[in-house]
Coordinates of C-alpha atoms in Angstrom, one line a residue:
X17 CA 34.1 -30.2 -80.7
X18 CA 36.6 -32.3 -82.5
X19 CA 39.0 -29.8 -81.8
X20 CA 38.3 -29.7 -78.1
X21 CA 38.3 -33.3 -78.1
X22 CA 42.1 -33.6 -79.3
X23 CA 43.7 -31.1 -77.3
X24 CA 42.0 -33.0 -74.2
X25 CA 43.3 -35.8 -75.5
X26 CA 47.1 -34.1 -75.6
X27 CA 46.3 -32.9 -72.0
X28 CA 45.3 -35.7 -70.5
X29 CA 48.3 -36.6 -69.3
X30 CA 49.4 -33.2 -68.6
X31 CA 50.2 -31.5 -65.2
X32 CA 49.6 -28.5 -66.8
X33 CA 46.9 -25.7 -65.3
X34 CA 44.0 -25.8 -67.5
X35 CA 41.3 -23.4 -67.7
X36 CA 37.8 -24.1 -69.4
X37 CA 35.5 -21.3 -70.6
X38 CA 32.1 -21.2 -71.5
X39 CA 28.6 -20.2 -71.2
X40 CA 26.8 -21.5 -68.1
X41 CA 25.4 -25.4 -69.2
X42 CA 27.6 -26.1 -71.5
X43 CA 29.5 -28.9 -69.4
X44 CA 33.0 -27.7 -68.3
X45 CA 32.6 -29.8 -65.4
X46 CA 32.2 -32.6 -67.7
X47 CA 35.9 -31.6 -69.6
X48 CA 37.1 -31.0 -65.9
X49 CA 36.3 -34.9 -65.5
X50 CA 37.7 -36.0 -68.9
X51 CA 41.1 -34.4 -67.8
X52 CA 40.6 -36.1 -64.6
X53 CA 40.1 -39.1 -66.3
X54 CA 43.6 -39.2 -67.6
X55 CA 45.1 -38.7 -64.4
X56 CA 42.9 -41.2 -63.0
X57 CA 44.3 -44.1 -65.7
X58 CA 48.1 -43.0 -65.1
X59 CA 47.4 -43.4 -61.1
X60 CA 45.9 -47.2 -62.4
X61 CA 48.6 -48.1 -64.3
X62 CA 51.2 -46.7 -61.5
X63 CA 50.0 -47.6 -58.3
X64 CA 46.6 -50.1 -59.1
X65 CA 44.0 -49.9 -57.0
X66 CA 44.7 -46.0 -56.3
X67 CA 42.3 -43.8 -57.7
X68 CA 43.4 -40.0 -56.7
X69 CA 40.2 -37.7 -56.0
X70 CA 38.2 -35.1 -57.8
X71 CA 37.4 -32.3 -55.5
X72 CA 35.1 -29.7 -56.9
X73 CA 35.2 -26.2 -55.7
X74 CA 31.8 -23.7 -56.9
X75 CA 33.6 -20.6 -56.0
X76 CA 30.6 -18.8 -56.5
X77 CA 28.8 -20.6 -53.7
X78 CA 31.6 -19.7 -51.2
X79 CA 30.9 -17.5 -48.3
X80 CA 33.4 -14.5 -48.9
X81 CA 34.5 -15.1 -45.1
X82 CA 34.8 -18.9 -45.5
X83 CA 36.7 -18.8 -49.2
X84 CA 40.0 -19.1 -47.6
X85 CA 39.3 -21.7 -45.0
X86 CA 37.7 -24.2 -47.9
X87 CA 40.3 -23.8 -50.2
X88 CA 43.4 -23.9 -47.7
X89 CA 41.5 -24.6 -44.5
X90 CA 42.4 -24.2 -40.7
X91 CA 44.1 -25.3 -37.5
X92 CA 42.1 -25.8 -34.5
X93 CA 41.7 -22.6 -32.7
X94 CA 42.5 -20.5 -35.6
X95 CA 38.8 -18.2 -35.6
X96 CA 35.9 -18.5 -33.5
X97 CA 34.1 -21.7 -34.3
X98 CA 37.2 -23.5 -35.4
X99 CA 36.7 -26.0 -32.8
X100 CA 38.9 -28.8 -35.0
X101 CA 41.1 -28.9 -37.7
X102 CA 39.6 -28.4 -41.4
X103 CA 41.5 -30.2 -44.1
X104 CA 41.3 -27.5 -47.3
X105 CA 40.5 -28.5 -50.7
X106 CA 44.3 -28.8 -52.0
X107 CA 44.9 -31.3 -49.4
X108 CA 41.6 -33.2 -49.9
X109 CA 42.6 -33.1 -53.8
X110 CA 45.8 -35.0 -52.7
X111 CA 47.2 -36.1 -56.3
X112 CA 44.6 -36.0 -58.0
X113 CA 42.5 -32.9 -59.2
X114 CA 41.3 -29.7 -58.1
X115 CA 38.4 -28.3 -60.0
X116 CA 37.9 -24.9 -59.0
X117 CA 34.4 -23.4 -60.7
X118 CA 33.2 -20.1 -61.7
X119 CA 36.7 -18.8 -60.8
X120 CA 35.9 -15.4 -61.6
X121 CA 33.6 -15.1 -58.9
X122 CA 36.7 -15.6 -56.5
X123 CA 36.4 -12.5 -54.2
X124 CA 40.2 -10.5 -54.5
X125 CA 41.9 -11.6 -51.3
X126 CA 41.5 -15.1 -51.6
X127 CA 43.0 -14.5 -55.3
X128 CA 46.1 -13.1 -53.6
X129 CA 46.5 -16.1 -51.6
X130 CA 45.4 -18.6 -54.6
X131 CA 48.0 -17.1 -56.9
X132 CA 50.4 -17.5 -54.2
X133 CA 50.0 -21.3 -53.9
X134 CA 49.8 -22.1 -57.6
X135 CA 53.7 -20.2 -57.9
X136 CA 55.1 -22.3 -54.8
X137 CA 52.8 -25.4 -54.7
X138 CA 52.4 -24.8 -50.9
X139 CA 49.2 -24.3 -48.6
X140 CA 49.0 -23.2 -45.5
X141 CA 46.3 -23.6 -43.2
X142 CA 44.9 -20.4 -41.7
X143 CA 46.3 -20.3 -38.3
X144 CA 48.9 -22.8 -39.1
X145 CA 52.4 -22.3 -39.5
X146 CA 53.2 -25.3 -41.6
X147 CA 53.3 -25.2 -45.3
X148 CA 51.8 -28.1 -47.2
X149 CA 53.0 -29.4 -50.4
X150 CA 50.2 -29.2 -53.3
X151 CA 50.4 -32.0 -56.1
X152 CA 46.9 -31.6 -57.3
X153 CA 46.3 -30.9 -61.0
X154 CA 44.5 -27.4 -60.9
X155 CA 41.3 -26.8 -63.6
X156 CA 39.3 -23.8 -63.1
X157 CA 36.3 -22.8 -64.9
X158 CA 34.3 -19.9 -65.7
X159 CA 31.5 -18.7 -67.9
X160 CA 33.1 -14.8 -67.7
X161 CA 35.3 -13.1 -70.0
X162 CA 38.3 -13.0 -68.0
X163 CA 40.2 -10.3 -69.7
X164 CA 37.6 -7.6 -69.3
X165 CA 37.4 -8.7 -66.1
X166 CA 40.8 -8.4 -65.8
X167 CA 40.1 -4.7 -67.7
X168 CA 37.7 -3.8 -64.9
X169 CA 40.0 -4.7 -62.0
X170 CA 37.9 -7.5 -60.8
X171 CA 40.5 -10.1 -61.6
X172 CA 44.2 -10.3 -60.8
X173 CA 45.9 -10.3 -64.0
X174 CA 49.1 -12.5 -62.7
X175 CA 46.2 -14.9 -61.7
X176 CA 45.0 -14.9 -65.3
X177 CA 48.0 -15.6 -66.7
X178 CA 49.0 -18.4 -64.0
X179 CA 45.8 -20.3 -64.7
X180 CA 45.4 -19.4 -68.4
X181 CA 48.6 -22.0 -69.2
X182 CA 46.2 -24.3 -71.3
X183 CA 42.6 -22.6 -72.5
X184 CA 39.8 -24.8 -73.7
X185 CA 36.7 -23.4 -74.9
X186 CA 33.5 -25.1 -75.0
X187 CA 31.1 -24.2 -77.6
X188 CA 27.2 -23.7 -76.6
X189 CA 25.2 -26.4 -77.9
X190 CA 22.9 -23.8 -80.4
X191 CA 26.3 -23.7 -81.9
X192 CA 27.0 -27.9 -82.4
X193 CA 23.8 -29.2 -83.0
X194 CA 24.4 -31.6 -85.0
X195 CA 25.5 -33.3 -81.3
X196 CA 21.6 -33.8 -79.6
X197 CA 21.2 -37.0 -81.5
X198 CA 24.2 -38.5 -80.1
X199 CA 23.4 -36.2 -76.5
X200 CA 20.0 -37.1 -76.2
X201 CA 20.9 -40.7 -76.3
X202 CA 23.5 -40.0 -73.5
X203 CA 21.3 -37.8 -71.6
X204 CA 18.4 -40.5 -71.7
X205 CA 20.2 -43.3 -70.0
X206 CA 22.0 -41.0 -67.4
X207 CA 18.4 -39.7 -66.7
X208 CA 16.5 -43.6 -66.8
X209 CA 19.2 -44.3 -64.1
X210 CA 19.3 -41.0 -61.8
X211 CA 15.3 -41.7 -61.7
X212 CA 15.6 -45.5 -61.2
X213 CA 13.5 -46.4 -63.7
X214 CA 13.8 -48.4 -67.3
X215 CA 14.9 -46.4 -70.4
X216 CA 13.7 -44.8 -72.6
X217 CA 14.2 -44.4 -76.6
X218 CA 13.3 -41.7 -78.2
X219 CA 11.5 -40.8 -81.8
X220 CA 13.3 -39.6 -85.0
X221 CA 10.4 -36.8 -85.2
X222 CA 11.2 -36.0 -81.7
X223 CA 14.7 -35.4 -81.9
X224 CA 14.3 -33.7 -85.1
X225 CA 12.4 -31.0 -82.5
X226 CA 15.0 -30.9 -80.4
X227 CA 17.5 -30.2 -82.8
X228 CA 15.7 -27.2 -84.1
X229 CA 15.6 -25.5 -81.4
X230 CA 18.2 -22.6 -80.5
X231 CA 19.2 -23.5 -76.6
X232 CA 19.9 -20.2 -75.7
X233 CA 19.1 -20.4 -71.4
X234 CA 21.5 -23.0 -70.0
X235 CA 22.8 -25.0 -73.0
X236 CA 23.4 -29.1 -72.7
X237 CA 21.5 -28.4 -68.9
X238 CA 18.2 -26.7 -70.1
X239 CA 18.1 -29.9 -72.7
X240 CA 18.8 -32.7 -69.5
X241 CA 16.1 -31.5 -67.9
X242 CA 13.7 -31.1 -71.1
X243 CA 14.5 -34.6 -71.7
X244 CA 13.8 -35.8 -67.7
X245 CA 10.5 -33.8 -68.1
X246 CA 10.1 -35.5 -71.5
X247 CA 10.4 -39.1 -69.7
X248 CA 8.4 -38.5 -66.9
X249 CA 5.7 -37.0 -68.8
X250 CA 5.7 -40.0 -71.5
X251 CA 3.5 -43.3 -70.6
X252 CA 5.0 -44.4 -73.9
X253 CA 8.0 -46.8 -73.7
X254 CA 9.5 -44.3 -76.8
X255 CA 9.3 -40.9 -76.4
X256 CA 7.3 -39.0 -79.6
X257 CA 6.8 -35.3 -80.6
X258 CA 3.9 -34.9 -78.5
X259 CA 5.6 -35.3 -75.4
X260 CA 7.9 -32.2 -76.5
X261 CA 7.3 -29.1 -74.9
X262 CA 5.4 -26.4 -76.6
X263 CA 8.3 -23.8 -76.1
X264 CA 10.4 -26.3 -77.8
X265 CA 8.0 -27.3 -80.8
X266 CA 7.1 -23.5 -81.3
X267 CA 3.6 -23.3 -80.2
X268 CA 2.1 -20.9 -78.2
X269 CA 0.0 -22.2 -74.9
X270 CA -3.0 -20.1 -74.5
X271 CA -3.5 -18.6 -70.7
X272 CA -6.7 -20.6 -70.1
X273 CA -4.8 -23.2 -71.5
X274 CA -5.9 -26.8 -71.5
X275 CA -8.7 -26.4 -69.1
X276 CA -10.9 -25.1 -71.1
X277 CA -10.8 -28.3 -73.6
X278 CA -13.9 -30.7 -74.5
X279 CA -13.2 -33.8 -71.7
X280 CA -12.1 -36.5 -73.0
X281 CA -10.4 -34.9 -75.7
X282 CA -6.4 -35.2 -76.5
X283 CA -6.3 -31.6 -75.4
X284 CA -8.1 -32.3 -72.1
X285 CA -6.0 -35.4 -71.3
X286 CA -2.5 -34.2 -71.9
X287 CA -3.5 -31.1 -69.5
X288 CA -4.6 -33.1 -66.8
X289 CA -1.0 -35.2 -67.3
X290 CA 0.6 -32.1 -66.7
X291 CA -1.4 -31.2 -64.0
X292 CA -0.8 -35.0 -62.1
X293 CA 3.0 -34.2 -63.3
X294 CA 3.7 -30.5 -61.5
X295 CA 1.6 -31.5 -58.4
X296 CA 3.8 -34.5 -58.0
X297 CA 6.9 -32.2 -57.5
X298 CA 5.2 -29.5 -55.6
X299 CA 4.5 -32.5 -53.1
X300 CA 8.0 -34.0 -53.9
X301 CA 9.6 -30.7 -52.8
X302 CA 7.1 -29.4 -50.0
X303 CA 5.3 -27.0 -52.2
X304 CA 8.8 -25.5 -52.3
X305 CA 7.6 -24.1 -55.8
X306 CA 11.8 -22.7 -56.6
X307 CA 12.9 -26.4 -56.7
X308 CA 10.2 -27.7 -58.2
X309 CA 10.3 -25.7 -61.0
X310 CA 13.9 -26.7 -61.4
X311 CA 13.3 -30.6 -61.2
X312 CA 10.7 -30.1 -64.0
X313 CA 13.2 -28.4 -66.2
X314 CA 11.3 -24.8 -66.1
X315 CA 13.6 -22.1 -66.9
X316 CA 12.1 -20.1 -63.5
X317 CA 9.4 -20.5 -61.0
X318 CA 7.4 -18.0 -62.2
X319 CA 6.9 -20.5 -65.4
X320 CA 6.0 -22.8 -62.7
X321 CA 3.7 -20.6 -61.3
X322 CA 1.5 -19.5 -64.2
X323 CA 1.0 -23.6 -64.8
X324 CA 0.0 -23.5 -61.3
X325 CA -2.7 -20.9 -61.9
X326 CA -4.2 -22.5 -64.8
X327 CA -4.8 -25.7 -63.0
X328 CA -5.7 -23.8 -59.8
X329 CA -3.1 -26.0 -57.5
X330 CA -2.0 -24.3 -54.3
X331 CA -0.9 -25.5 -51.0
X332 CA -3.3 -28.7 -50.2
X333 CA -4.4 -29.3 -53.5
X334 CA -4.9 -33.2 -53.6
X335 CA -4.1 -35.6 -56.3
X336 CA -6.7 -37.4 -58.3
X337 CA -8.4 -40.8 -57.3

């Protein structure tokens, strides 16, 4: 990470292509920003009181037959539906940056026509016969191995090669550990201030936890959203080992799980927490049990659903009084 840390320092202030890789979590959006960051200072100091855009691009999410009209976009007229123009991302980006994301999920045509504006620094709107000069800083992203990608004829190799002028790698977190203390701390006030509410510290023992644990699902974003379960779950004003979950600490749950605990006891209180806790988001999220499971930091929402079925919570289920 220190490593990482100088060469984006060295790049800041760079107009260089840069292309992050890593597994998915581990924040290359996050470096994408740092870079940005630079730019954004040099802009300051320039031209004060300009701050050039960030325009973030999940190629991934793209429609295959609307790829080419987000990234370069479209003249009035050009398709059916194009009832006005469409400004693309390279012009939105203006001077500033363009992050393009999961890049390798870029279907082959549009990487034609990608590779083509990154030689010439030109757009053209589809349907348009104007080209548009491009002075955006391009960082692209992607948690694939580009080169056996490239193997497998999934990639353009002269694409490759025009995006892979600077590489930065970003390590997963089971491989920097030694980084939650100073994460968690991060992660906790971002968290305290996404939810509106005071924050939180957190206990030695309890990060200890944290940092024993191999994050092997989605790196620093499976541990964000142990830590906003972690906080929500918590009536303490610092977060202790208790309110880490049992996946985390090692422990097994048992099927019947809490419900079958003396009332009153420890046992029987913390499972009816965690019930008040997951039928809050189902009724947050319209019983939309997918997002839910997301919100409370559950790797899938089948996880989601065997806690449903041990507090027997369906569809108008009521909260306590």
């Amino acid at each position: 990470m220190h490593a990482l840390q100088r060469t984006l320092a060295s790049l800041r202030h760079n107009e260089s292509t840069v292309l992050i890789q890593g597994e998915s979590g581990t924040g290359k959006e996050l470096v994408a920003r740092e870079l940005h960051r630079g730019r954004s200072l040099d802009s300051a100091r320039d031209r004060p009181g300009a701050r050039p855009p960030l325009v973030a691009v999940n190629s991934a999410a793209l429609p295959e037959q609307l790829v080419e009209s987000e990234l370069f976009g479209h003249e009035r007229g050009a398709f059916t539906g194009a009832d006005r123009l469409r400004r693309g991302a390279f012009e939105n980006a203006g001077a500033g940056t363009l992050f393009l994301d999961e890049i390798g999920e870029l279907p082959l045509p549009a990487q034609a026509k990608l590779l083509r504006v990154l030689e010439e620094r030109m757009v053209m709107r589809i349907g348009g016969d104007r080209a548009i000069p491009v002075t955006a800083r391009i960082v692209a992203a992607t948690n694939r191995d580009l080169e056996r990608e490239v193997d497998a004829g999934r990639f353009r190799q002269d694409l490759y090669y025009r995006l892979n002028v600077h590489t930065l790698r970003v390590p997963p977190l089971r491989d920097r550990l030694s980084d939650i203390p100073v994460l968690v701390d991060s992660l906790l006030r971002a968290i305290a201030s996404h939810l509106g509410v005071r924050p939180k510290t957190i206990s030695p023992e309890a990060v200890s936890l944290l940092a024993a644990y191999e994050w092997r699902r989605n790196n620093v974003r499976e541990l964000r959203n142990c830590l906003e379960r972690m906080m929500i779950a918590s009536d303490a004003a610092v977060i202790g080992a208790s309110d880490v979950p049992p996946e985390i600490r090692g422990e097994e749950r048992d099927e019947a799980g809490d419900a079958a605990a003396p009332p009153g006891s420890l046992k029987a209180l913390k499972a009816q927490a965690e019930r008040q806790i997951v039928l809050g988001a189902l009724e947050k999220y319209g019983w939309h049990v997918t997002q839910a499971a997301e919100a409370l930091g559950l790797s899938d929402h089948s996880s989601l659903l065997k806690i449903m079925r041990r507090h027997g919570l369906s569809r108008g289920t009521h909260r306590d009084t």
